[in-house]
């Protein structure tokens, strides 16, 4: 039986970062062949590693206050300083989102270097079948033999992208030690509409997407299966089956006034031609039959222009579903926060047990927020160990 002071389950963003802070005799284990594969594919290969503007309001959780403590004690500025100290060049893309200039592998190398500098070990292709506690130590049955430790950190992430090795292991172990798991569901995920939007596949435009609980002004993309793009991924975290989402196709534009002004100047032009100057032409063509977009501008009364503007500002759509964990960037929900200390991420049920990263019921918006939570929660646990 190999004993370690600390074992971290999961060599992803949170697990590797925690290893750099967890003190001596730490071992990180993961069933994958390579560590931090999600970091590798993140941000289109450039890793959107944090955001310039981070607060608890950028996260969904049953307890909206839970993330505050860890986020305040390890901030985006701390991580930016670390990245810069490692000579990793970065840039702001949009909305405060920070990406590597080069490849996301640079972030993985930095995490591995931090872990090694702290003297922690990494064992890959190692799976754990069972975990128990004998009153003094945790005991793990792995495919490479039994292991024991005083501190066990659960960092196996959420259920999204099972093809990449995502499992619900943290939920199972946490449940075993008395933790409640909130409802988990795919989030930051494209929404499906059958083949309704297939003719528009590839069309993209800025919109305001909303549900009763949230609204996001970002790009929207039509796909063969439905809707995607940042606005839709963001709103998907708030959407529930059967609900309608509202899309403002021309956010910030007083379309009725715009069309009235155009009617004065070019009343003989077709309504669809004018609209195609404001919206993608393929979308106007697609909407024309449903909205009765016909005739010249001069044919349209003020009331009719107001009606068209209203319809385009509040396009009501009911998704048939989402693309699910297959493509979801994150899992909403997880280990319920009431069972964890917000200061240290330690279990209130089993001292010595910690849960960090995406496995906790703290889910960030799109834009670097999920990694910032991984860094902050890992740092909180690492310092406490
Ligand atoms: P993470 O998933 O990183 O790591 C978990 C580790 O546990 C993995 O190495 C896995 O192999 C291992 N594991 C799982 N089950 C196990 C088991 N049974 N036994 C042993 N090991 C096990 N976020 C962001 O802020 N900016 C971004 O740009 C992106 N981009 C992005 C793109 C895509 C395509 C996805 C899918 C996700 C993102 N994200 C993101 C989200 C981000 O990747 C995610 O929130 C963090 O990686 C979560 O970090 P964790 O360490 O908690 O889990």
Short mmCIF file of N, CA, C and O in Angstrom, two decimals, residues 258-362:
data_model
loop_
_atom_site.label_atom_id
_atom_site.label_comp_id
_atom_site.label_asym_id
_atom_site.label_seq_id
_atom_site.Cartn_x
_atom_site.Cartn_y
_atom_site.Cartn_z
N UNK A 258 -36.15 53.46 -38.06
CA UNK A 258 -35.21 53.30 -39.18
C UNK A 258 -35.98 53.06 -40.49
O UNK A 258 -35.69 53.67 -41.52
N UNK A 259 -36.99 52.19 -40.43
CA UNK A 259 -37.75 51.88 -41.65
C UNK A 259 -38.62 53.07 -42.08
O UNK A 259 -38.79 53.32 -43.28
N UNK A 260 -39.13 53.80 -41.10
CA UNK A 260 -39.93 55.00 -41.46
C UNK A 260 -39.04 56.01 -42.18
O UNK A 260 -39.44 56.60 -43.19
N UNK A 261 -37.81 56.16 -41.68
CA UNK A 261 -36.88 57.12 -42.31
C UNK A 261 -36.53 56.65 -43.72
O UNK A 261 -36.50 57.44 -44.68
N UNK A 262 -36.29 55.34 -43.87
CA UNK A 262 -35.95 54.82 -45.20
C UNK A 262 -37.14 54.95 -46.17
O UNK A 262 -36.96 55.13 -47.37
N UNK A 263 -38.35 54.82 -45.62
CA UNK A 263 -39.55 54.94 -46.47
C UNK A 263 -39.64 56.34 -47.11
O UNK A 263 -40.07 56.47 -48.24
N UNK A 264 -39.20 57.34 -46.34
CA UNK A 264 -39.21 58.73 -46.85
C UNK A 264 -38.30 58.86 -48.06
O UNK A 264 -38.64 59.51 -49.04
N UNK A 265 -37.12 58.21 -47.97
CA UNK A 265 -36.10 58.40 -48.99
C UNK A 265 -36.28 57.44 -50.16
O UNK A 265 -36.14 57.81 -51.32
N UNK A 266 -36.59 56.19 -49.86
CA UNK A 266 -36.63 55.18 -50.93
C UNK A 266 -37.86 54.28 -50.78
O UNK A 266 -37.75 53.09 -50.60
N UNK A 267 -39.00 54.91 -50.84
CA UNK A 267 -40.27 54.20 -50.64
C UNK A 267 -40.54 53.11 -51.66
O UNK A 267 -41.29 52.18 -51.40
N UNK A 268 -39.86 53.19 -52.81
CA UNK A 268 -40.15 52.19 -53.84
C UNK A 268 -39.33 50.93 -53.71
O UNK A 268 -39.48 49.99 -54.47
N UNK A 269 -38.43 50.96 -52.77
CA UNK A 269 -37.59 49.75 -52.61
C UNK A 269 -38.36 48.69 -51.85
O UNK A 269 -39.19 48.99 -50.98
N UNK A 270 -38.06 47.44 -52.16
CA UNK A 270 -38.75 46.33 -51.50
C UNK A 270 -38.40 46.30 -50.01
O UNK A 270 -37.24 46.56 -49.64
N UNK A 271 -39.37 45.98 -49.20
CA UNK A 271 -39.15 45.86 -47.75
C UNK A 271 -38.01 44.88 -47.46
O UNK A 271 -37.14 45.14 -46.63
N UNK A 272 -38.02 43.74 -48.16
CA UNK A 272 -36.98 42.72 -47.89
C UNK A 272 -35.60 43.25 -48.29
O UNK A 272 -34.61 42.93 -47.63
N UNK A 273 -35.52 44.04 -49.33
CA UNK A 273 -34.22 44.60 -49.74
C UNK A 273 -33.68 45.51 -48.66
O UNK A 273 -32.49 45.49 -48.32
N UNK A 274 -34.58 46.34 -48.10
CA UNK A 274 -34.15 47.25 -47.03
C UNK A 274 -33.71 46.45 -45.79
O UNK A 274 -32.69 46.74 -45.19
N UNK A 275 -34.50 45.46 -45.44
CA UNK A 275 -34.16 44.66 -44.24
C UNK A 275 -32.84 43.93 -44.43
O UNK A 275 -32.07 43.74 -43.47
N UNK A 276 -32.57 43.53 -45.69
CA UNK A 276 -31.32 42.80 -45.96
C UNK A 276 -30.10 43.70 -45.82
O UNK A 276 -28.97 43.21 -45.83
N UNK A 277 -30.31 45.00 -45.67
CA UNK A 277 -29.18 45.90 -45.38
C UNK A 277 -28.88 45.93 -43.88
O UNK A 277 -27.86 46.40 -43.45
N UNK A 278 -29.86 45.45 -43.11
CA UNK A 278 -29.71 45.48 -41.65
C UNK A 278 -29.48 44.08 -41.07
O UNK A 278 -28.93 43.94 -39.97
N UNK A 279 -29.94 43.07 -41.79
CA UNK A 279 -29.84 41.68 -41.32
C UNK A 279 -29.27 40.83 -42.46
O UNK A 279 -29.36 41.23 -43.62
N UNK A 280 -28.72 39.63 -42.15
CA UNK A 280 -28.25 38.76 -43.24
C UNK A 280 -29.39 38.46 -44.23
O UNK A 280 -30.52 38.14 -43.80
N UNK A 281 -29.09 38.58 -45.51
CA UNK A 281 -30.13 38.42 -46.54
C UNK A 281 -30.81 37.06 -46.45
O UNK A 281 -32.03 36.95 -46.63
N UNK A 282 -30.03 36.01 -46.17
CA UNK A 282 -30.63 34.67 -46.08
C UNK A 282 -31.64 34.58 -44.95
O UNK A 282 -32.64 33.88 -45.03
N UNK A 283 -31.38 35.31 -43.88
CA UNK A 283 -32.31 35.29 -42.74
C UNK A 283 -33.60 36.03 -43.11
O UNK A 283 -34.71 35.57 -42.79
N UNK A 284 -33.46 37.15 -43.81
CA UNK A 284 -34.65 37.91 -44.22
C UNK A 284 -35.52 37.04 -45.14
O UNK A 284 -36.74 36.96 -44.98
N UNK A 285 -34.85 36.36 -46.07
CA UNK A 285 -35.56 35.47 -47.00
C UNK A 285 -36.29 34.36 -46.23
O UNK A 285 -37.44 34.02 -46.52
N UNK A 286 -35.62 33.84 -45.20
CA UNK A 286 -36.18 32.75 -44.40
C UNK A 286 -37.40 33.23 -43.62
O UNK A 286 -38.40 32.53 -43.48
N UNK A 287 -37.32 34.45 -43.09
CA UNK A 287 -38.39 34.97 -42.23
C UNK A 287 -39.58 35.52 -43.04
O UNK A 287 -40.69 35.62 -42.51
N UNK A 288 -39.32 35.87 -44.30
CA UNK A 288 -40.33 36.59 -45.09
C UNK A 288 -41.71 35.91 -45.11
O UNK A 288 -42.72 36.58 -44.84
N UNK A 289 -41.80 34.59 -45.40
CA UNK A 289 -43.14 33.99 -45.45
C UNK A 289 -43.88 34.08 -44.11
O UNK A 289 -45.06 34.46 -44.07
N UNK A 290 -43.18 33.76 -43.02
CA UNK A 290 -43.84 33.75 -41.70
C UNK A 290 -44.28 35.15 -41.28
O UNK A 290 -45.34 35.32 -40.68
N UNK A 291 -43.44 36.14 -41.56
CA UNK A 291 -43.75 37.50 -41.11
C UNK A 291 -44.50 38.30 -42.17
O UNK A 291 -44.81 39.48 -41.96
N UNK A 292 -44.78 37.67 -43.32
CA UNK A 292 -45.50 38.38 -44.39
C UNK A 292 -44.73 39.59 -44.89
O UNK A 292 -45.30 40.67 -45.10
N UNK A 293 -43.41 39.42 -45.05
CA UNK A 293 -42.57 40.54 -45.50
C UNK A 293 -42.70 40.67 -47.02
O UNK A 293 -42.03 39.95 -47.76
N UNK A 294 -43.61 41.52 -47.47
CA UNK A 294 -43.84 41.67 -48.91
C UNK A 294 -44.12 43.13 -49.23
O UNK A 294 -44.47 43.91 -48.35
N UNK A 295 -43.96 43.46 -50.50
CA UNK A 295 -44.28 44.81 -50.96
C UNK A 295 -43.14 45.79 -50.78
O UNK A 295 -42.06 45.45 -50.28
N UNK A 296 -43.42 47.03 -51.22
CA UNK A 296 -42.43 48.10 -51.08
C UNK A 296 -42.56 48.77 -49.72
O UNK A 296 -43.58 48.60 -49.04
N UNK A 297 -41.54 49.55 -49.38
CA UNK A 297 -41.60 50.28 -48.11
C UNK A 297 -42.83 51.20 -48.07
O UNK A 297 -43.50 51.32 -47.05
N UNK A 298 -43.12 51.83 -49.24
CA UNK A 298 -44.23 52.78 -49.29
C UNK A 298 -45.58 52.10 -49.01
O UNK A 298 -46.54 52.76 -48.61
N UNK A 299 -45.62 50.76 -49.20
CA UNK A 299 -46.87 50.02 -48.95
C UNK A 299 -47.13 49.83 -47.46
O UNK A 299 -48.21 49.38 -47.07
N UNK A 300 -46.11 50.08 -46.62
CA UNK A 300 -46.22 49.72 -45.20
C UNK A 300 -46.67 50.93 -44.38
O UNK A 300 -46.04 51.98 -44.44
N UNK A 301 -47.72 50.73 -43.59
CA UNK A 301 -48.15 51.79 -42.68
C UNK A 301 -47.20 51.87 -41.48
O UNK A 301 -46.43 50.93 -41.24
N UNK A 302 -47.32 52.95 -40.72
CA UNK A 302 -46.51 53.04 -39.49
C UNK A 302 -46.80 51.85 -38.58
O UNK A 302 -45.88 51.28 -37.98
N UNK A 303 -48.07 51.50 -38.48
CA UNK A 303 -48.46 50.39 -37.58
C UNK A 303 -47.84 49.09 -38.05
O UNK A 303 -47.36 48.27 -37.25
N UNK A 304 -47.82 48.91 -39.37
CA UNK A 304 -47.25 47.67 -39.92
C UNK A 304 -45.73 47.63 -39.67
O UNK A 304 -45.17 46.58 -39.31
N UNK A 305 -45.06 48.77 -39.84
CA UNK A 305 -43.61 48.81 -39.58
C UNK A 305 -43.33 48.52 -38.10
O UNK A 305 -42.37 47.81 -37.77
N UNK A 306 -44.19 49.03 -37.23
CA UNK A 306 -44.02 48.78 -35.79
C UNK A 306 -44.21 47.30 -35.50
O UNK A 306 -43.50 46.70 -34.67
N UNK A 307 -45.16 46.69 -36.21
CA UNK A 307 -45.44 45.26 -36.01
C UNK A 307 -44.23 44.42 -36.44
O UNK A 307 -43.80 43.50 -35.74
N UNK A 308 -43.65 44.76 -37.60
CA UNK A 308 -42.47 44.03 -38.09
C UNK A 308 -41.31 44.21 -37.12
O UNK A 308 -40.62 43.26 -36.76
N UNK A 309 -41.10 45.45 -36.68
CA UNK A 309 -40.01 45.73 -35.75
C UNK A 309 -40.21 44.92 -34.46
O UNK A 309 -39.25 44.35 -33.93
N UNK A 310 -41.43 44.85 -33.99
CA UNK A 310 -41.73 44.09 -32.76
C UNK A 310 -41.42 42.61 -32.94
O UNK A 310 -40.84 41.96 -32.05
N UNK A 311 -41.79 42.08 -34.09
CA UNK A 311 -41.57 40.64 -34.34
C UNK A 311 -40.08 40.33 -34.40
O UNK A 311 -39.63 39.30 -33.87
N UNK A 312 -39.30 41.24 -35.01
CA UNK A 312 -37.86 40.98 -35.12
C UNK A 312 -37.13 41.24 -33.80
O UNK A 312 -36.04 40.71 -33.58
N UNK A 313 -37.73 42.03 -32.94
CA UNK A 313 -37.10 42.33 -31.65
C UNK A 313 -37.42 41.24 -30.63
O UNK A 313 -36.79 41.17 -29.58
N UNK A 314 -38.42 40.44 -30.92
CA UNK A 314 -38.83 39.44 -29.94
C UNK A 314 -39.25 38.15 -30.65
O UNK A 314 -40.39 37.73 -30.60
N UNK A 315 -38.27 37.56 -31.34
CA UNK A 315 -38.51 36.30 -32.06
C UNK A 315 -38.56 35.20 -31.01
O UNK A 315 -37.57 34.94 -30.32
N UNK A 316 -39.73 34.60 -30.85
CA UNK A 316 -39.93 33.59 -29.80
C UNK A 316 -39.65 32.20 -30.36
O UNK A 316 -40.27 31.78 -31.33
N UNK A 317 -38.74 31.48 -29.74
CA UNK A 317 -38.34 30.17 -30.24
C UNK A 317 -38.35 29.14 -29.12
O UNK A 317 -37.89 29.43 -28.01
N UNK A 318 -38.85 27.95 -29.41
CA UNK A 318 -38.86 26.89 -28.40
C UNK A 318 -37.93 25.77 -28.87
O UNK A 318 -38.28 25.01 -29.79
N UNK A 319 -36.75 25.66 -28.26
CA UNK A 319 -35.83 24.59 -28.65
C UNK A 319 -36.46 23.21 -28.39
O UNK A 319 -37.26 23.06 -27.46
N UNK A 320 -36.09 22.24 -29.22
CA UNK A 320 -36.54 20.87 -28.94
C UNK A 320 -35.67 20.24 -27.87
O UNK A 320 -36.06 19.29 -27.22
N UNK A 321 -34.46 20.76 -27.69
CA UNK A 321 -33.56 20.22 -26.67
C UNK A 321 -32.21 20.90 -26.80
O UNK A 321 -32.10 21.99 -27.36
N UNK A 322 -31.19 20.22 -26.27
CA UNK A 322 -29.82 20.74 -26.45
C UNK A 322 -28.96 19.61 -27.00
O UNK A 322 -29.40 18.46 -27.05
N UNK A 323 -27.75 19.95 -27.41
CA UNK A 323 -26.86 18.89 -27.93
C UNK A 323 -26.33 17.99 -26.82
O UNK A 323 -25.64 17.01 -27.09
N UNK A 324 -26.62 18.33 -25.57
CA UNK A 324 -26.30 17.44 -24.45
C UNK A 324 -24.82 17.43 -24.10
O UNK A 324 -24.03 18.25 -24.57
N UNK A 325 -24.45 16.46 -23.25
CA UNK A 325 -23.07 16.41 -22.76
C UNK A 325 -22.06 16.18 -23.88
O UNK A 325 -20.87 16.42 -23.70
N UNK A 326 -22.53 15.70 -25.03
CA UNK A 326 -21.60 15.42 -26.14
C UNK A 326 -20.80 16.67 -26.51
O UNK A 326 -19.62 16.59 -26.81
N UNK A 327 -21.48 17.83 -26.49
CA UNK A 327 -20.78 19.06 -26.89
C UNK A 327 -20.80 20.15 -25.83
O UNK A 327 -20.21 21.21 -26.04
N UNK A 328 -21.48 19.92 -24.71
CA UNK A 328 -21.58 20.97 -23.68
C UNK A 328 -20.20 21.33 -23.15
O UNK A 328 -19.38 20.46 -22.89
N UNK A 329 -19.93 22.63 -22.96
CA UNK A 329 -18.62 23.02 -22.42
C UNK A 329 -18.52 22.73 -20.94
O UNK A 329 -17.43 22.50 -20.43
N UNK A 330 -19.65 22.75 -20.25
CA UNK A 330 -19.61 22.50 -18.80
C UNK A 330 -20.85 21.76 -18.33
O UNK A 330 -21.83 21.63 -19.07
N UNK A 331 -20.78 21.32 -17.08
CA UNK A 331 -21.93 20.69 -16.43
C UNK A 331 -22.46 21.68 -15.39
O UNK A 331 -21.71 22.13 -14.52
N UNK A 332 -23.74 21.99 -15.51
CA UNK A 332 -24.37 22.85 -14.51
C UNK A 332 -24.71 21.99 -13.29
O UNK A 332 -25.13 20.85 -13.44
N UNK A 333 -24.53 22.56 -12.10
CA UNK A 333 -24.83 21.79 -10.88
C UNK A 333 -23.63 20.96 -10.46
O UNK A 333 -22.55 21.06 -11.04
N UNK A 334 -23.82 20.16 -9.43
CA UNK A 334 -22.72 19.33 -8.93
C UNK A 334 -22.82 19.17 -7.43
O UNK A 334 -23.94 19.18 -6.87
N UNK A 335 -21.67 19.04 -6.77
CA UNK A 335 -21.67 18.82 -5.33
C UNK A 335 -22.23 20.07 -4.65
O UNK A 335 -21.72 21.18 -4.85
N UNK A 336 -23.30 19.88 -3.88
CA UNK A 336 -24.01 21.03 -3.29
C UNK A 336 -23.09 21.79 -2.34
O UNK A 336 -22.33 21.20 -1.57
N UNK A 337 -23.18 23.11 -2.41
CA UNK A 337 -22.22 23.94 -1.68
C UNK A 337 -22.42 23.91 -0.17
O UNK A 337 -21.48 24.16 0.57
N UNK A 338 -23.62 23.55 0.30
CA UNK A 338 -23.82 23.59 1.76
C UNK A 338 -22.96 22.54 2.47
O UNK A 338 -22.70 22.64 3.66
N UNK A 339 -22.47 21.55 1.72
CA UNK A 339 -21.63 20.51 2.32
C UNK A 339 -20.15 20.86 2.32
O UNK A 339 -19.33 20.06 2.79
N UNK A 340 -19.81 22.06 1.79
CA UNK A 340 -18.40 22.43 1.65
C UNK A 340 -18.12 23.77 2.32
O UNK A 340 -19.00 24.64 2.34
N UNK A 341 -16.91 23.94 2.82
CA UNK A 341 -16.50 25.25 3.34
C UNK A 341 -16.15 26.14 2.15
O UNK A 341 -15.34 25.75 1.30
N UNK A 342 -16.71 27.34 2.11
CA UNK A 342 -16.41 28.24 0.98
C UNK A 342 -14.98 28.79 1.10
O UNK A 342 -14.42 29.28 0.13
N UNK A 343 -14.40 28.71 2.30
CA UNK A 343 -13.04 29.21 2.50
C UNK A 343 -12.00 28.21 2.01
O UNK A 343 -10.96 28.59 1.50
N UNK A 344 -12.27 26.90 2.24
CA UNK A 344 -11.24 25.88 2.00
C UNK A 344 -11.69 24.78 1.05
O UNK A 344 -10.86 23.96 0.67
N UNK A 345 -12.95 24.73 0.72
CA UNK A 345 -13.53 23.68 -0.13
C UNK A 345 -13.50 22.31 0.57
O UNK A 345 -13.71 21.28 -0.06
N UNK A 346 -13.26 22.32 1.88
CA UNK A 346 -13.23 21.04 2.61
C UNK A 346 -14.66 20.59 2.92
O UNK A 346 -15.56 21.40 3.17
N UNK A 347 -14.83 19.28 2.93
CA UNK A 347 -16.13 18.68 3.22
C UNK A 347 -16.53 18.94 4.67
O UNK A 347 -15.70 18.85 5.57
N UNK A 348 -17.79 19.24 4.88
CA UNK A 348 -18.30 19.39 6.24
C UNK A 348 -18.67 18.02 6.81
O UNK A 348 -18.93 17.89 7.99
N UNK A 349 -18.71 17.02 5.93
CA UNK A 349 -19.10 15.67 6.38
C UNK A 349 -17.89 14.82 6.71
O UNK A 349 -17.95 13.99 7.62
N UNK A 350 -16.82 14.96 5.96
CA UNK A 350 -15.65 14.12 6.16
C UNK A 350 -14.40 15.00 6.11
O UNK A 350 -13.93 15.35 5.02
N UNK A 351 -13.87 15.41 7.27
CA UNK A 351 -12.66 16.23 7.27
C UNK A 351 -11.55 15.55 6.47
O UNK A 351 -11.42 14.33 6.50
N UNK A 352 -10.79 16.34 5.75
CA UNK A 352 -9.71 15.78 4.92
C UNK A 352 -10.15 15.57 3.47
O UNK A 352 -9.31 15.36 2.60
N UNK A 353 -11.47 15.64 3.22
CA UNK A 353 -11.98 15.49 1.85
C UNK A 353 -12.26 16.90 1.29
O UNK A 353 -12.82 17.74 1.98
N UNK A 354 -11.84 17.14 0.06
CA UNK A 354 -12.02 18.44 -0.58
C UNK A 354 -12.64 18.23 -1.97
O UNK A 354 -12.36 17.22 -2.62
N UNK A 355 -13.46 19.17 -2.40
CA UNK A 355 -14.01 19.11 -3.77
C UNK A 355 -13.73 20.45 -4.44
O UNK A 355 -14.02 21.50 -3.85
N UNK A 356 -13.17 20.42 -5.65
CA UNK A 356 -12.80 21.67 -6.34
C UNK A 356 -13.20 21.61 -7.82
O UNK A 356 -13.49 20.53 -8.35
N UNK A 357 -13.18 22.76 -8.45
CA UNK A 357 -13.38 22.83 -9.90
C UNK A 357 -14.83 22.65 -10.31
O UNK A 357 -15.77 22.92 -9.55
N UNK A 358 -14.99 22.15 -11.52
CA UNK A 358 -16.31 22.07 -12.13
C UNK A 358 -17.24 21.11 -11.40
O UNK A 358 -18.47 21.21 -11.54
N UNK A 359 -16.71 20.17 -10.64
CA UNK A 359 -17.54 19.19 -9.94
C UNK A 359 -18.41 19.84 -8.86
O UNK A 359 -19.42 19.28 -8.45
N UNK A 360 -18.02 21.05 -8.42
CA UNK A 360 -18.81 21.77 -7.41
C UNK A 360 -19.98 22.45 -8.12
O UNK A 360 -19.90 22.80 -9.30
N UNK A 361 -21.06 22.68 -7.39
CA UNK A 361 -22.21 23.39 -7.95
C UNK A 361 -21.90 24.89 -8.09
O UNK A 361 -22.52 25.72 -7.43
N UNK A 362 -20.91 25.18 -8.90
CA UNK A 362 -20.56 26.56 -9.27
C UNK A 362 -20.23 26.49 -10.75
O UNK A 362 -19.27 25.83 -11.14
#
